[in-house]
mmCIF file of C-alpha atoms in Angstrom:
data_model
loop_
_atom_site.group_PDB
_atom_site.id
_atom_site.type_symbol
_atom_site.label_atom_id
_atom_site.label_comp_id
_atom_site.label_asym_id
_atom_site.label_seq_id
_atom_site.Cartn_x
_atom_site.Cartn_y
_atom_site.Cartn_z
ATOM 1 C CA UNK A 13 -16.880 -5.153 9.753
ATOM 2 C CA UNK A 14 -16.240 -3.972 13.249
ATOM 3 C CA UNK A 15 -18.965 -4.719 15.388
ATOM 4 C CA UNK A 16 -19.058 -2.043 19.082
ATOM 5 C CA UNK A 17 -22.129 -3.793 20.564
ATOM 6 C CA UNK A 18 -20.100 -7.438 21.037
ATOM 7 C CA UNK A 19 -16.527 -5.845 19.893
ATOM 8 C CA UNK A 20 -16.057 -7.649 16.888
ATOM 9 C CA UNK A 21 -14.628 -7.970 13.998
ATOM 10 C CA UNK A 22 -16.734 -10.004 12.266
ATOM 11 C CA UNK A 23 -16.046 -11.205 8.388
ATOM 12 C CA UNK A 24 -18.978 -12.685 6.134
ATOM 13 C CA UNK A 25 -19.819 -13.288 2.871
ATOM 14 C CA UNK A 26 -21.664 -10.464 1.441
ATOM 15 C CA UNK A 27 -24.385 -12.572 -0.359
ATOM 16 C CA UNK A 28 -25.331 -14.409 2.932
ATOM 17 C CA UNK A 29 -26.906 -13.137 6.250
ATOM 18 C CA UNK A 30 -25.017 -11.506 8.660
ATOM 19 C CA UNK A 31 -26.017 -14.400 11.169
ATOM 20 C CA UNK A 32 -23.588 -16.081 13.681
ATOM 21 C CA UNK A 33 -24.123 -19.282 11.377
ATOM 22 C CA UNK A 34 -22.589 -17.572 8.418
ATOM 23 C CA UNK A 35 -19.650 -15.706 10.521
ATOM 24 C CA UNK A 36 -16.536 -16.617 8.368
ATOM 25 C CA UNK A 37 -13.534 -15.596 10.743
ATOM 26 C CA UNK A 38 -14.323 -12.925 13.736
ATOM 27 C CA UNK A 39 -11.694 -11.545 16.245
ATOM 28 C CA UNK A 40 -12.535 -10.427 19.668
ATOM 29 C CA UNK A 41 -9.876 -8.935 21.540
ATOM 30 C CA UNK A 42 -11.879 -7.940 24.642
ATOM 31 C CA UNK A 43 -12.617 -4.698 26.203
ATOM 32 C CA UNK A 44 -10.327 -1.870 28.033
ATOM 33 C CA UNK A 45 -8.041 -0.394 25.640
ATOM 34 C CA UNK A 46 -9.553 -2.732 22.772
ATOM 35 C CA UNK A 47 -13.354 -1.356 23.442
ATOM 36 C CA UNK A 48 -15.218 0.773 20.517
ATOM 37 C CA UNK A 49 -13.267 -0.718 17.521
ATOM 38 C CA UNK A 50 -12.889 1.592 15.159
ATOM 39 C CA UNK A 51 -11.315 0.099 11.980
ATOM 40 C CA UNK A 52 -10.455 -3.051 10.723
ATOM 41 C CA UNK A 53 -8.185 -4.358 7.478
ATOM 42 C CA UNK A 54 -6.445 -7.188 6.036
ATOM 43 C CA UNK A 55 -3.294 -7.293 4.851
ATOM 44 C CA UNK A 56 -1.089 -9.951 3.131
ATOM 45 C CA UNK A 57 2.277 -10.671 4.233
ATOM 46 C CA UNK A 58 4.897 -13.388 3.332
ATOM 47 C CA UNK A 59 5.828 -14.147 7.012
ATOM 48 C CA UNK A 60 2.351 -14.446 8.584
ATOM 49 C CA UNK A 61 -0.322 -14.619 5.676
ATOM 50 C CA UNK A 62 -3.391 -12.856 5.724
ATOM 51 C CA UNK A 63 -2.737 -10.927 9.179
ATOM 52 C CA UNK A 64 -5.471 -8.621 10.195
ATOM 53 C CA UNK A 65 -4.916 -4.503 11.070
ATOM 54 C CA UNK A 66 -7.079 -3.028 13.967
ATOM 55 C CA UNK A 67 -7.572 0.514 16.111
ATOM 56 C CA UNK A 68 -10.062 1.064 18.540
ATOM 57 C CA UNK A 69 -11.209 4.335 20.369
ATOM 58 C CA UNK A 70 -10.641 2.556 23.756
ATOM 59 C CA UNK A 71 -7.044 3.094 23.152
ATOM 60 C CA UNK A 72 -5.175 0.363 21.324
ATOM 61 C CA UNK A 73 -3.735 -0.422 17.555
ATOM 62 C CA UNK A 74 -2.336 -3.917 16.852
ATOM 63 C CA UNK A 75 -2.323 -6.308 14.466
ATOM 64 C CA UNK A 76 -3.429 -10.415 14.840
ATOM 65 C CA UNK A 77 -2.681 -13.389 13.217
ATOM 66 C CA UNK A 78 -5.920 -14.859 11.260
ATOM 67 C CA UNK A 79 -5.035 -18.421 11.328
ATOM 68 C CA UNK A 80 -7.152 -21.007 10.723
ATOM 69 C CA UNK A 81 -8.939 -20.905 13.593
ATOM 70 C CA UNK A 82 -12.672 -19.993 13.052
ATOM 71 C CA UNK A 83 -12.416 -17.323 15.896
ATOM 72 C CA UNK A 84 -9.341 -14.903 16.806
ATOM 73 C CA UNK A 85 -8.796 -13.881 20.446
ATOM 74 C CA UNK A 86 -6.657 -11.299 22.157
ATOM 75 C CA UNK A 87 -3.970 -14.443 22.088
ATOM 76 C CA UNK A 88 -3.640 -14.598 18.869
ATOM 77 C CA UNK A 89 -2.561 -10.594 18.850
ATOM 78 C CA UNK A 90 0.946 -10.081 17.343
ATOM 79 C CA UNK A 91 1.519 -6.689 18.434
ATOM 80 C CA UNK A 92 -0.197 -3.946 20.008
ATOM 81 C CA UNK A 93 0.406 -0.081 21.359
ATOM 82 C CA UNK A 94 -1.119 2.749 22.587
ATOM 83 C CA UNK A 95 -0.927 5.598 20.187
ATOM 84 C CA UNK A 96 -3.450 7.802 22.171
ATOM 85 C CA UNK A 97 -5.731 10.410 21.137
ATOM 86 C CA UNK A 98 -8.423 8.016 20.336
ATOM 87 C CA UNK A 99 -7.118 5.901 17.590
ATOM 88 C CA UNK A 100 -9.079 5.551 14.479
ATOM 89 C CA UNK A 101 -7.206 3.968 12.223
ATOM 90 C CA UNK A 102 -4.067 1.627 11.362
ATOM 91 C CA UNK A 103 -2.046 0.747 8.223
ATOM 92 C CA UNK A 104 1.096 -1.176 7.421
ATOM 93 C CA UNK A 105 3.866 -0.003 5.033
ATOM 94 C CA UNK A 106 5.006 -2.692 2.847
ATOM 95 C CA UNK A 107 8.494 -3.823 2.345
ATOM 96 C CA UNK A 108 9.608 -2.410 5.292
ATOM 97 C CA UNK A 109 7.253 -3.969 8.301
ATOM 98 C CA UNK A 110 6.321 -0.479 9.363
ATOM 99 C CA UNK A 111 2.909 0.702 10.644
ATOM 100 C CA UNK A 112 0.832 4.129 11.077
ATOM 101 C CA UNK A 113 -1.863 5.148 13.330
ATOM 102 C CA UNK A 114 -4.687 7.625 12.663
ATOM 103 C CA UNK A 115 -5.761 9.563 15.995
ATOM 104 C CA UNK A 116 -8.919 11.715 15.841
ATOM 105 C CA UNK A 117 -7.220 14.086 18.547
ATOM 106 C CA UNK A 118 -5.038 15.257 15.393
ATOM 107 C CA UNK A 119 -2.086 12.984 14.926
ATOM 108 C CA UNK A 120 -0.203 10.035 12.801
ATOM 109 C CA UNK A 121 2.260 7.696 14.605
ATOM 110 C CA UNK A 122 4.951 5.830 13.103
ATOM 111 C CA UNK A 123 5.934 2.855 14.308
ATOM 112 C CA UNK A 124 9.214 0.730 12.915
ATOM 113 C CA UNK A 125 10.834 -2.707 13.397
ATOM 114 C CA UNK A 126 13.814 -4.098 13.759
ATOM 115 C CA UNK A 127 13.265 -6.581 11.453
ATOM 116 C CA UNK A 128 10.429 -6.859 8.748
ATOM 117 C CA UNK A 129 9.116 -10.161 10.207
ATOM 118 C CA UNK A 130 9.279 -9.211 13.539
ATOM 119 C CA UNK A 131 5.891 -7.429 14.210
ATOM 120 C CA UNK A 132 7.093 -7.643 17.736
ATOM 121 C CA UNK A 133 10.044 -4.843 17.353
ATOM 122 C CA UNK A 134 7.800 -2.210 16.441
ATOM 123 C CA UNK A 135 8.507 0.624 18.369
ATOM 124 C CA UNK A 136 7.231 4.406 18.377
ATOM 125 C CA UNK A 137 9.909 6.373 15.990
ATOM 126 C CA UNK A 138 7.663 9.195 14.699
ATOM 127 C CA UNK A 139 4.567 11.135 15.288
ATOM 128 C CA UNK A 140 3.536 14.189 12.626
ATOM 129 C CA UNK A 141 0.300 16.511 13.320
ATOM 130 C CA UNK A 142 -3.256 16.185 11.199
ATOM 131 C CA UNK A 143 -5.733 17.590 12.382
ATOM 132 C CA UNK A 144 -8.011 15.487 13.108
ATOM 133 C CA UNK A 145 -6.864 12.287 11.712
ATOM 134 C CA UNK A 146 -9.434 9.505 10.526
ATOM 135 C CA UNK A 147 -8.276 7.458 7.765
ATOM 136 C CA UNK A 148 -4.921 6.286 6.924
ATOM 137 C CA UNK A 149 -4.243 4.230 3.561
ATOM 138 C CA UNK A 150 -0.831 2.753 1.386
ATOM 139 C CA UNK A 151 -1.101 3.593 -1.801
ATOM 140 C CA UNK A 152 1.638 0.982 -3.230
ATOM 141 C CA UNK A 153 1.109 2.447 -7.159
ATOM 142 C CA UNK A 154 2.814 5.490 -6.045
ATOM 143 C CA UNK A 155 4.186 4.340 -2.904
ATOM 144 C CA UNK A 156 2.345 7.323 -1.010
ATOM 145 C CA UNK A 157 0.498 7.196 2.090
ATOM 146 C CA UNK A 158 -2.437 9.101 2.178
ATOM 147 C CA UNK A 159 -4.522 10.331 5.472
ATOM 148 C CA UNK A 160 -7.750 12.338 5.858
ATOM 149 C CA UNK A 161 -8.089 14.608 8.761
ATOM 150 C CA UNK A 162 -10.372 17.630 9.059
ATOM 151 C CA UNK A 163 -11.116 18.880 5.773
ATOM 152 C CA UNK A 164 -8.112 18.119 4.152
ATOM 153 C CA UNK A 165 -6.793 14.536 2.477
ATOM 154 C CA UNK A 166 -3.072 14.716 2.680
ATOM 155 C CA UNK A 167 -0.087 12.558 1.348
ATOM 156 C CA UNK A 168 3.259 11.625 2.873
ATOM 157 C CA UNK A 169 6.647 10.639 1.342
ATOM 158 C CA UNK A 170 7.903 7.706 3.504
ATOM 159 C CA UNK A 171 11.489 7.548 3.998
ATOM 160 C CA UNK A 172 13.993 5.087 5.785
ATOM 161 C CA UNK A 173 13.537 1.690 6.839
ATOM 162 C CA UNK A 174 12.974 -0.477 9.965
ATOM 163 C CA UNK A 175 13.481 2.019 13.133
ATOM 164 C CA UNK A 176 14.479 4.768 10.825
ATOM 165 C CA UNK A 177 11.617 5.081 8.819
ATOM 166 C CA UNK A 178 9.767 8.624 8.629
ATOM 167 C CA UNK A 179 6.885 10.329 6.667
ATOM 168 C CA UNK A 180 6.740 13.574 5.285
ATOM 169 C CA UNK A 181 3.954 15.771 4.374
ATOM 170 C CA UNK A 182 3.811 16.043 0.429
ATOM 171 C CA UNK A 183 2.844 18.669 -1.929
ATOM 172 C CA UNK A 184 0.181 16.295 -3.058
ATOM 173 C CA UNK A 185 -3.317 17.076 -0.785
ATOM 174 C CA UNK A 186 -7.214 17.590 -1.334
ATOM 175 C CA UNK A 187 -9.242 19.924 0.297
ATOM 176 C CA UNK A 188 -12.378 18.521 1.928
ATOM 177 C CA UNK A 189 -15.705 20.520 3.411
ATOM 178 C CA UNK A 190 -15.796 18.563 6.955
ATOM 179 C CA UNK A 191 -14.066 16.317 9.019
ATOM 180 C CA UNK A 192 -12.846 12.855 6.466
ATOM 181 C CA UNK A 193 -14.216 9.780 8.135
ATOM 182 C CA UNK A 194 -12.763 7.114 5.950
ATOM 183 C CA UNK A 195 -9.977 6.860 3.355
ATOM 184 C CA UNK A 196 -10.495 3.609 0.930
ATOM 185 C CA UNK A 197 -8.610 2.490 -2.363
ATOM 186 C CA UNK A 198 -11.620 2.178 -5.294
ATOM 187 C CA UNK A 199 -10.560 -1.575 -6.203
ATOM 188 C CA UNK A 200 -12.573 -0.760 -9.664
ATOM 189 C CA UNK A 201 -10.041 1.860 -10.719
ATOM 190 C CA UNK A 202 -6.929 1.653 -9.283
ATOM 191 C CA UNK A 203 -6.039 6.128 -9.599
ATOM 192 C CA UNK A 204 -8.933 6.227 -7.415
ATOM 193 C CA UNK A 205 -8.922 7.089 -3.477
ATOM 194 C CA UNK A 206 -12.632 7.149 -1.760
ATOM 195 C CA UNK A 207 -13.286 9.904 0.943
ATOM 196 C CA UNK A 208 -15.669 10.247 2.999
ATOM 197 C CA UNK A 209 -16.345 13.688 4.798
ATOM 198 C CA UNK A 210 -19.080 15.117 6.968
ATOM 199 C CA UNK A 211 -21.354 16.271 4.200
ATOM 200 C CA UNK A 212 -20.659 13.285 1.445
ATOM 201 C CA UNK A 213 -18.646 11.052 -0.273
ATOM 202 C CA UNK A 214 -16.132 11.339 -3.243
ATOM 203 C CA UNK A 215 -13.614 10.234 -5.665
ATOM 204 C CA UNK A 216 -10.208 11.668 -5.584
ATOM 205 C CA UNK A 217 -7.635 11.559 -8.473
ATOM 206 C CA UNK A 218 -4.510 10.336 -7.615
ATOM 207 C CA UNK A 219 -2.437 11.723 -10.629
ATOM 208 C CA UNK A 220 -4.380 14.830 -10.697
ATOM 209 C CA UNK A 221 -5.861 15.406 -7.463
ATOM 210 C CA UNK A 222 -9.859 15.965 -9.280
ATOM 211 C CA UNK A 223 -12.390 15.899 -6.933
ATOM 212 C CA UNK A 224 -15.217 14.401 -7.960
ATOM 213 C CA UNK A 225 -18.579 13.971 -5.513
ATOM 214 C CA UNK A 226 -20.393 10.404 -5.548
ATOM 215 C CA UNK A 227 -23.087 11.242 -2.755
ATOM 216 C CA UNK A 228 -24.445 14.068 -0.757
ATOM 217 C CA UNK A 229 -25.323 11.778 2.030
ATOM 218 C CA UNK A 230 -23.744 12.602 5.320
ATOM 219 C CA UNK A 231 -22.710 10.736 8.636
ATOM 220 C CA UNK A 232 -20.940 7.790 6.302
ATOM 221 C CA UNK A 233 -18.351 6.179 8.363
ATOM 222 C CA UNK A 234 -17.036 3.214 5.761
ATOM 223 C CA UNK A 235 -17.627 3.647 1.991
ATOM 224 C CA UNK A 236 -15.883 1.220 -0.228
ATOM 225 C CA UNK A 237 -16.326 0.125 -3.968
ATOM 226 C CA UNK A 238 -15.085 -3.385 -5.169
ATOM 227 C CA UNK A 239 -13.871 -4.493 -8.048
ATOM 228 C CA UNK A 240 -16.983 -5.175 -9.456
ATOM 229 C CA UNK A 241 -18.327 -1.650 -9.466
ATOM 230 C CA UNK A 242 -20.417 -2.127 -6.602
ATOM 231 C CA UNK A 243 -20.124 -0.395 -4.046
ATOM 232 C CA UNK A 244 -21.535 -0.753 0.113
ATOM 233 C CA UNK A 245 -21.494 1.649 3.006
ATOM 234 C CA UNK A 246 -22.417 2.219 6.560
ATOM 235 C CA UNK A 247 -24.156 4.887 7.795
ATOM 236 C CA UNK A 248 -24.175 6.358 11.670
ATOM 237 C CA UNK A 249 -27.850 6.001 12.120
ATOM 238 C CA UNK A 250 -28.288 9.141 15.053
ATOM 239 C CA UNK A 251 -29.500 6.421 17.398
ATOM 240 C CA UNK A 252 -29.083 4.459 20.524
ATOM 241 C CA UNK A 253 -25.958 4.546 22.636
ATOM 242 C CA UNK A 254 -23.678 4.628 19.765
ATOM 243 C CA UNK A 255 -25.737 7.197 17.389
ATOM 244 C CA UNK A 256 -22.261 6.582 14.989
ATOM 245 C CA UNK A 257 -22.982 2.939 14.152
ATOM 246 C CA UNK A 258 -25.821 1.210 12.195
ATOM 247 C CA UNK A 259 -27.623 -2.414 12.288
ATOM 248 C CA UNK A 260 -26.925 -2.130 8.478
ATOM 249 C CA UNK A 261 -24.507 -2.487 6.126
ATOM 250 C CA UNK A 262 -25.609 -1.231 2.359
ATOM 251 C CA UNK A 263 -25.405 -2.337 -0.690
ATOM 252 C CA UNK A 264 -25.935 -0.314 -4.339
ATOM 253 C CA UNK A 265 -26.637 -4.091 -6.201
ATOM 254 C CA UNK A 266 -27.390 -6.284 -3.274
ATOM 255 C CA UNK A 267 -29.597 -7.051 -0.295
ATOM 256 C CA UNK A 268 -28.782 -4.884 2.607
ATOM 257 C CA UNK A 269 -27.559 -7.021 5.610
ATOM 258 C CA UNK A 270 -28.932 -5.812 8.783
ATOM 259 C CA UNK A 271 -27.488 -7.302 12.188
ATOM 260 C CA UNK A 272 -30.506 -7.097 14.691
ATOM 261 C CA UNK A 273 -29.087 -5.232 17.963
ATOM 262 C CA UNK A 274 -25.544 -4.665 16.069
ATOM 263 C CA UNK A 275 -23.573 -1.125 15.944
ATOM 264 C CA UNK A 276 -21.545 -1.987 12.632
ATOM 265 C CA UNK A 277 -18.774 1.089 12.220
ATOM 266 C CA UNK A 278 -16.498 0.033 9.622
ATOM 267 C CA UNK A 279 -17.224 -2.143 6.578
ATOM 268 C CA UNK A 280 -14.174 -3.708 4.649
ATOM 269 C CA UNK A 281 -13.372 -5.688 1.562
ATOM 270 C CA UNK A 282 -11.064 -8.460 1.097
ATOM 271 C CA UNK A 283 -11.306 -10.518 -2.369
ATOM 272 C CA UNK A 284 -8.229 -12.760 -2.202
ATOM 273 C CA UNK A 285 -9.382 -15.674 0.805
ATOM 274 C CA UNK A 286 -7.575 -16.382 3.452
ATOM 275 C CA UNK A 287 -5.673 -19.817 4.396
#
């Protein structure tokens, strides 16, 4: 999860308390441009491992190396950039080392290598309008990248490698009622995208673009389903200084993990282990 209050991200094991005991890995990478973070993934790669992905409304993308170390600092950051526009979001393109940020202020930026294992070339070679840009997600069935803006879930062809690679809006795109918060692969059924919008959540067809709605429930900020069938959320609670955020993290089988004095934003799954 990313945590505002201490700006964390902070990974646990779902069937244990969210206590500073349990923490399994966390990364802290400070304030400034790194405050508010907004997202969090993990993605595998054959150069670096498990490396984790990261955006944060204070300014900053990047991407760090989860090692072995118990707790990640800003030193153990691979790459970062400033995208602008109050990032939201950050995913990496497979095969060819490139990476795209989400900005809410209604933009995606690509960013390329020279060299696939060289996180440290990536460089600014694109930047295509959304409206309101949340979520951005690889879908590596149908080698598609799919983003969620306001009202709208959109795919993009991807093009070109290293410092030549480029997106490009596809025919293939979902109308939504409100502004998407979060785009998520259902790891139950692998056709399956999750959205979340202003006014719900739902379950989007990849093959034939069906809509389908799972919940009515609105302010959701992370919704994601695991293999299992189970699925966990968070929920901007309308209070405090960060109204967006909750204590809690819930769960449709398990106990609910509440973090006493947390802001939790985005909840994330990761079934394969790390190191």
């Amino acid at each position: 999860m990313t945590e505002q209050v201490s700006n964390k991200v902070m990974v646990f094991d779902k069937n244990a308390a969210f206590s500073d005991a349990n923490r399994y890995k966390s990364f802290s990478p400070g304030t400034g441009g790194w405050a508010n973070l907004s997202d969090c993934r993990i993605r595998d790669t054959s150069q670096f491992g498990a490396i984790g992905l990261a955006a944060a409304s204070g300014g900053r993308v990047g991407i760090w190396n989860i090692t072995d170390e118990k707790d990640q600092e800003l030193n153990d950051v691979l790459w970062s950039a400033t995208p602008g526009g109050n990032p939201h979001a950050l995913e990496r393109i497979p095969d060819i080392g490139a990476f795209v940020a989400a900005s809410s202020d209604g933009y995606l930026t690509v960013y390329g290598p020279t060299a696939v294992s060289k996180p440290s070339t990536l460089a600014q070679v694109q930047r295509v309008t959304l409206a309101g840009a949340h979520g951005v997600l690889w879908d590596p069935n149908n080698k598609l990248l799919w983003a969620c803006g306001n009202k709208v879930v959109q795919a993009y062809t991807v093009s070109g490698t290293y410092r030549n690679v480029r997106i490009k809006a596809s025919s293939k795109k979902v109308a939504l009622s409100g502004l998407g918060h979060d785009l998520q692969p259902d790891y139950s059924n692998s056709d399956r995208l999750l959205v979340s919008d202003s006014y719900g959540v739902y379950s989007i067809s990849k093959s034939t673009l069906s809509k389908t709605t799972l919940h009515t429930t609105t302010r959701i900020k992370a919704y994601v389903k695991m293999r299992s069938g189970e699925h966990f959320y968070v929920r901007g609670d309308n209070a405090g200084s960060r109204d967006w955020g909750s204590p809690t993290v819930v769960f449709s089988q398990s106990a609910d993990r509440t973090r006493s004095g947390a802001e939790f934003y985005k909840a994330r799954y990761y079934a394969t282990g790390f190191n």
